[in-house]
């Protein structure tokens, strides 16, 4: 599948996320809690798919992608533990700090995702260039007596 197709899927998914977050402010708490649970399940499923894909492609993709994925999983795990630890707090000041921190975390996650999209664009363009160069060399080798 061409990288442009994968980037199109990314665009659609980003728009879905934007729409869900925009409508979240208008939802009842129980509905929002259900959305959070469903999204967490989707994240865990996607992480499993990513791990499996990285494992299948080991040796075909650069080692730094495997290292990044391992580091990402570790960081996400720690963030989730922190979130779960703070969910039961009932003190108003702690709840306010939790909300502020959650908003800051969301902002950073969005910035991180944006950087990942830029990196994906670079990787896709570089892949297209590498394929073009390989085809040129192949054509040159076939044309040379």
XYZ file of N, CA and C in Angstrom:
435
model
N 0.853 -1.172 0.000
C 0.000 0.000 0.000
C 0.901 1.238 0.000
N 0.621 2.184 -0.892
C 1.420 3.407 -0.926
C 1.295 4.180 0.389
N 2.372 4.863 0.749
C 2.367 5.642 1.993
C 1.276 6.701 1.984
N 0.940 7.223 0.806
C -0.107 8.246 0.742
C -1.457 7.694 1.217
N -1.700 6.399 0.980
C -2.939 5.783 1.482
C -2.938 5.733 3.003
N -1.802 5.377 3.584
C -1.691 5.345 5.045
C -1.870 6.738 5.634
N -1.304 7.752 4.966
C -1.463 9.124 5.450
C -2.921 9.564 5.353
N -3.636 9.093 4.336
C -5.063 9.419 4.225
C -5.840 8.828 5.394
N -5.510 7.584 5.783
C -6.162 6.971 6.945
C -5.875 7.790 8.197
N -4.664 8.300 8.298
C -4.283 9.108 9.445
C -5.098 10.398 9.498
N -5.314 11.006 8.350
C -6.109 12.230 8.276
C -7.537 11.976 8.750
N -8.121 10.892 8.271
C -9.497 10.545 8.659
C -9.562 10.302 10.163
N -8.601 9.567 10.697
C -8.601 9.250 12.137
C -8.415 10.501 12.980
N -7.552 11.417 12.526
C -7.350 12.668 13.261
C -8.642 13.481 13.299
N -9.380 13.500 12.207
C -10.648 14.228 12.167
C -11.670 13.587 13.104
N -11.711 12.248 13.132
C -12.606 11.560 14.064
C -12.272 11.940 15.505
N -10.988 11.968 15.826
C -10.567 12.330 17.187
C -10.980 13.765 17.501
N -10.769 14.666 16.565
C -11.154 16.061 16.767
C -12.653 16.175 17.039
N -13.451 15.487 16.247
C -14.906 15.541 16.415
C -15.330 14.987 17.778
N -14.728 13.880 18.197
C -15.092 13.281 19.491
C -14.728 14.188 20.655
N -13.552 14.793 20.576
C -13.121 15.675 21.664
C -13.973 16.935 21.701
N -14.333 17.451 20.540
C -15.181 18.643 20.477
C -16.551 18.390 21.108
N -17.128 17.236 20.824
C -18.459 16.938 21.366
C -18.402 16.457 22.823
N -17.229 16.138 23.313
C -17.100 15.613 24.682
C -17.602 16.603 25.721
N -17.395 17.872 25.487
C -17.800 18.894 26.460
C -19.314 18.956 26.651
N -20.043 18.440 25.670
C -21.502 18.518 25.708
C -22.137 17.234 26.239
N -21.341 16.248 26.555
C -21.874 14.939 26.954
C -22.083 14.849 28.454
N -22.923 13.929 28.816
C -23.096 13.606 30.234
C -21.852 12.854 30.698
N -21.581 12.952 31.978
C -20.380 12.328 32.531
C -20.335 10.826 32.247
N -21.430 10.134 32.409
C -21.466 8.683 32.178
C -21.144 8.351 30.725
N -21.660 9.160 29.807
C -21.379 8.940 28.387
C -19.904 9.193 28.078
N -19.359 10.227 28.692
C -17.950 10.545 28.482
C -17.059 9.458 29.077
N -17.431 8.944 30.248
C -16.674 7.844 30.848
C -16.664 6.621 29.928
N -17.813 6.355 29.302
C -17.896 5.234 28.359
C -16.999 5.485 27.143
N -16.989 6.728 26.643
C -16.124 7.071 25.516
C -14.646 6.892 25.880
N -14.291 7.309 27.087
C -12.906 7.152 27.543
C -12.537 5.674 27.601
N -13.417 4.850 28.155
C -13.158 3.407 28.225
C -13.031 2.791 26.831
N -13.928 3.170 25.931
C -13.887 2.638 24.570
C -12.619 3.068 23.841
N -12.232 4.318 24.050
C -11.024 4.814 23.393
C -9.791 4.132 23.969
N -9.783 3.905 25.268
C -8.645 3.206 25.872
C -8.529 1.789 25.293
N -9.652 1.124 25.117
C -9.648 -0.206 24.507
C -9.093 -0.135 23.080
N -9.509 0.887 22.329
C -9.017 1.064 20.956
C -7.515 1.333 20.944
N -7.044 2.116 21.914
C -5.613 2.408 22.015
C -4.831 1.125 22.299
N -5.324 0.342 23.228
C -4.644 -0.908 23.567
C -4.612 -1.848 22.365
N -5.706 -1.906 21.622
C -5.758 -2.746 20.419
C -4.749 -2.243 19.388
N -4.710 -0.920 19.172
C -3.770 -0.355 18.203
C -2.324 -0.593 18.634
N -2.054 -0.479 19.923
C -0.698 -0.748 20.419
C -0.306 -2.196 20.171
N -1.250 -3.114 20.340
C -0.984 -4.530 20.060
C -0.681 -4.729 18.581
N -1.473 -4.106 17.726
C -1.246 -4.204 16.279
C 0.132 -3.646 15.928
N 0.480 -2.512 16.520
C 1.777 -1.895 16.248
C 2.921 -2.794 16.705
N 2.786 -3.378 17.901
C 3.837 -4.294 18.396
C 3.984 -5.492 17.471
N 2.850 -6.059 17.051
C 2.894 -7.220 16.161
C 3.519 -6.855 14.824
N 3.154 -5.692 14.308
C 3.706 -5.254 13.027
C 5.215 -5.032 13.143
N 5.636 -4.402 14.224
C 7.067 -4.170 14.433
C 7.811 -5.493 14.556
N 7.202 -6.460 15.226
C 7.827 -7.775 15.377
C 7.943 -8.477 14.028
N 6.874 -8.402 13.233
C 6.880 -9.030 11.906
C 7.904 -8.380 10.984
N 8.096 -7.090 11.144
C 8.978 -6.336 10.250
C 10.404 -6.221 10.789
N 10.668 -6.843 11.933
C 12.006 -6.758 12.533
C 13.030 -7.195 11.494
N 14.053 -6.399 11.331
C 15.056 -6.674 10.326
C 14.758 -5.966 9.018
N 13.492 -5.594 8.827
C 13.120 -4.866 7.604
C 12.963 -3.372 7.883
N 12.616 -3.022 9.131
C 12.529 -1.614 9.491
C 13.732 -1.271 10.360
N 14.055 0.007 10.410
C 15.207 0.459 11.183
C 15.015 0.159 12.663
N 16.103 -0.210 13.321
C 16.054 -0.552 14.744
C 15.498 0.586 15.598
N 15.748 1.827 15.176
C 15.288 2.938 16.022
C 13.768 2.973 16.141
N 13.038 2.430 15.168
C 11.576 2.386 15.290
C 11.156 1.387 16.365
N 11.842 0.260 16.441
C 11.551 -0.712 17.497
C 11.873 -0.128 18.874
N 12.994 0.587 18.956
C 13.376 1.213 20.224
C 12.367 2.287 20.620
N 11.937 3.080 19.648
C 10.957 4.128 19.924
C 9.651 3.529 20.414
N 9.219 2.445 19.777
C 7.969 1.818 20.186
C 8.075 1.282 21.610
N 9.195 0.672 21.954
C 9.383 0.150 23.309
C 9.359 1.299 24.331
N 10.052 2.377 24.006
C 10.076 3.540 24.898
C 8.678 4.141 25.023
N 7.980 4.240 23.906
C 6.611 4.779 23.900
C 5.709 3.957 24.800
N 5.769 2.639 24.674
C 4.927 1.767 25.500
C 5.220 1.962 26.982
N 6.490 2.117 27.322
C 6.883 2.319 28.718
C 6.334 3.646 29.245
N 6.473 4.699 28.459
C 5.996 6.020 28.878
C 4.480 6.023 29.021
N 3.786 5.472 28.040
C 2.323 5.431 28.093
C 1.864 4.642 29.317
N 2.532 3.555 29.618
C 2.185 2.767 30.800
C 2.299 3.572 32.078
N 3.384 4.346 32.197
C 3.575 5.171 33.392
C 2.522 6.270 33.483
N 2.203 6.893 32.354
C 1.179 7.943 32.345
C -0.169 7.360 32.762
N -0.493 6.187 32.238
C -1.778 5.563 32.578
C -1.838 5.206 34.062
N -0.748 4.696 34.603
C -0.725 4.387 36.041
C -0.984 5.642 36.849
N -0.348 6.745 36.461
C -0.514 8.010 37.154
C -1.969 8.470 37.076
N -2.574 8.328 35.918
C -3.975 8.714 35.744
C -4.871 7.876 36.653
N -4.654 6.570 36.641
C -5.474 5.675 37.464
C -5.296 5.983 38.958
N -4.061 6.292 39.377
C -3.801 6.606 40.780
C -4.559 7.851 41.226
N -4.727 8.810 40.319
C -5.361 10.079 40.680
C -6.874 10.074 40.499
N -7.434 9.057 39.892
C -8.877 9.050 39.625
C -9.719 9.055 40.893
N -9.269 8.438 41.941
C -10.067 8.328 43.149
C -9.991 9.532 44.064
N -9.257 10.557 43.704
C -9.103 11.712 44.574
C -10.382 12.537 44.610
N -10.754 12.946 45.803
C -11.984 13.707 45.958
C -11.734 15.111 46.488
N -10.512 15.418 46.812
C -10.154 16.752 47.270
C -10.238 17.723 46.093
N -10.897 18.865 46.267
C -11.112 19.829 45.184
C -9.791 20.312 44.598
N -8.835 20.656 45.445
C -7.561 21.171 44.932
C -6.810 20.098 44.142
N -6.854 18.887 44.644
C -6.211 17.787 43.916
C -6.929 17.533 42.601
N -8.244 17.619 42.611
C -9.017 17.412 41.387
C -8.696 18.498 40.362
N -8.545 19.736 40.816
C -8.184 20.839 39.913
C -6.794 20.619 39.322
N -5.847 20.226 40.177
C -4.491 19.954 39.682
C -4.505 18.795 38.692
N -5.316 17.783 39.002
C -5.441 16.636 38.098
C -6.000 17.082 36.747
N -7.022 17.918 36.770
C -7.625 18.405 35.517
C -6.611 19.234 34.727
N -5.887 20.110 35.425
C -4.869 20.926 34.746
C -3.786 20.049 34.121
N -3.348 19.077 34.884
C -2.293 18.186 34.386
C -2.801 17.341 33.214
N -4.033 16.868 33.314
C -4.607 16.079 32.217
C -4.711 16.923 30.956
N -5.102 18.185 31.100
C -5.161 19.072 29.936
C -3.777 19.324 29.353
N -2.793 19.526 30.228
C -1.414 19.707 29.748
C -0.909 18.450 29.050
N -1.213 17.286 29.633
C -0.814 16.021 29.003
C -1.458 15.869 27.630
N -2.727 16.220 27.531
C -3.419 16.122 26.242
C -2.778 17.052 25.220
N -2.447 18.256 25.638
C -1.781 19.197 24.732
C -0.448 18.669 24.243
N 0.331 18.094 25.159
C 1.618 17.537 24.748
C 1.433 16.334 23.837
N 0.446 15.485 24.140
C 0.184 14.319 23.285
C -0.175 14.768 21.870
N -0.939 15.853 21.757
C -1.292 16.377 20.445
C -0.049 16.908 19.741
N 0.794 17.638 20.462
C 2.052 18.121 19.876
C 2.931 16.959 19.424
N 2.985 15.923 20.238
C 3.778 14.738 19.904
C 3.228 14.066 18.648
N 1.905 13.936 18.583
C 1.279 13.321 17.406
C 1.543 14.155 16.157
N 1.498 15.473 16.302
C 1.783 16.351 15.170
C 3.201 16.107 14.666
N 4.140 16.019 15.591
C 5.529 15.735 15.209
C 5.642 14.371 14.534
N 4.876 13.409 15.036
C 4.891 12.072 14.428
C 4.349 12.125 13.001
N 3.354 12.955 12.758
C 2.807 13.089 11.403
C 3.852 13.706 10.477
N 4.539 14.728 10.956
C 5.598 15.340 10.145
C 6.688 14.309 9.851
N 7.040 13.520 10.848
C 8.043 12.472 10.659
C 7.544 11.417 9.676
N 6.260 11.070 9.760
C 5.678 10.102 8.826
C 5.721 10.645 7.399
N 5.439 11.919 7.243
C 5.518 12.534 5.910
C 6.941 12.425 5.362
N 7.917 12.784 6.193
C 9.320 12.693 5.776
C 9.674 11.257 5.386
N 9.288 10.294 6.205
C 9.608 8.889 5.934
C 8.933 8.419 4.640
N 7.685 8.839 4.426
C 6.969 8.431 3.213
C 7.598 9.041 1.965
N 7.968 10.314 2.041
C 8.620 10.957 0.900
C 9.987 10.337 0.635
N 10.728 10.051 1.710
C 12.031 9.411 1.562
C 11.889 8.010 0.958
N 10.852 7.284 1.358
C 10.601 5.952 0.793
C 10.302 6.047 -0.702
N 9.515 7.037 -1.090
C 9.213 7.232 -2.512
C 10.474 7.554 -3.299
N 11.319 8.409 -2.740
C 12.580 8.756 -3.396
C 13.497 7.543 -3.509
N 13.582 6.764 -2.425
C 14.435 5.567 -2.445
C 13.945 4.575 -3.504
N 12.623 4.392 -3.623
C 12.066 3.484 -4.634
C 12.373 4.002 -6.033
N 12.234 5.321 -6.213
C 12.515 5.925 -7.510
C 13.987 5.715 -7.885
N 14.885 5.924 -6.939
C 16.313 5.728 -7.193
C 16.620 4.268 -7.509
N 15.987 3.343 -6.799
C 16.195 1.917 -7.072
C 15.691 1.569 -8.472
N 14.548 2.111 -8.864
C 14.015 1.865 -10.207
C 14.937 2.442 -11.276
N 15.472 3.642 -11.018
C 16.414 4.244 -11.968
C 17.641 3.352 -12.148
N 18.182 2.849 -11.038
C 19.355 1.970 -11.116
C 19.020 0.678 -11.838
N 17.828 0.170 -11.591
C 17.395 -1.049 -12.262
C 17.271 -0.821 -13.766
N 16.685 0.321 -14.135
C 16.562 0.647 -15.558
C 17.917 0.848 -16.217
N 18.847 1.460 -15.490
C 20.194 1.680 -16.017
C 20.907 0.341 -16.199
N 20.736 -0.553 -15.251
C 21.388 -1.858 -15.337
C 20.816 -2.670 -16.507
N 19.525 -2.517 -16.760
C 18.890 -3.229 -17.868
C 19.257 -2.645 -19.211
N 19.569 -1.359 -19.267
C 19.894 -0.681 -20.516
C 21.378 -0.834 -20.860
N 22.198 -1.186 -19.891
C 23.626 -1.309 -20.118
C 23.932 -2.686 -20.707
N 24.650 -2.712 -21.835
C 24.991 -4.014 -22.431
C 26.029 -4.775 -21.647
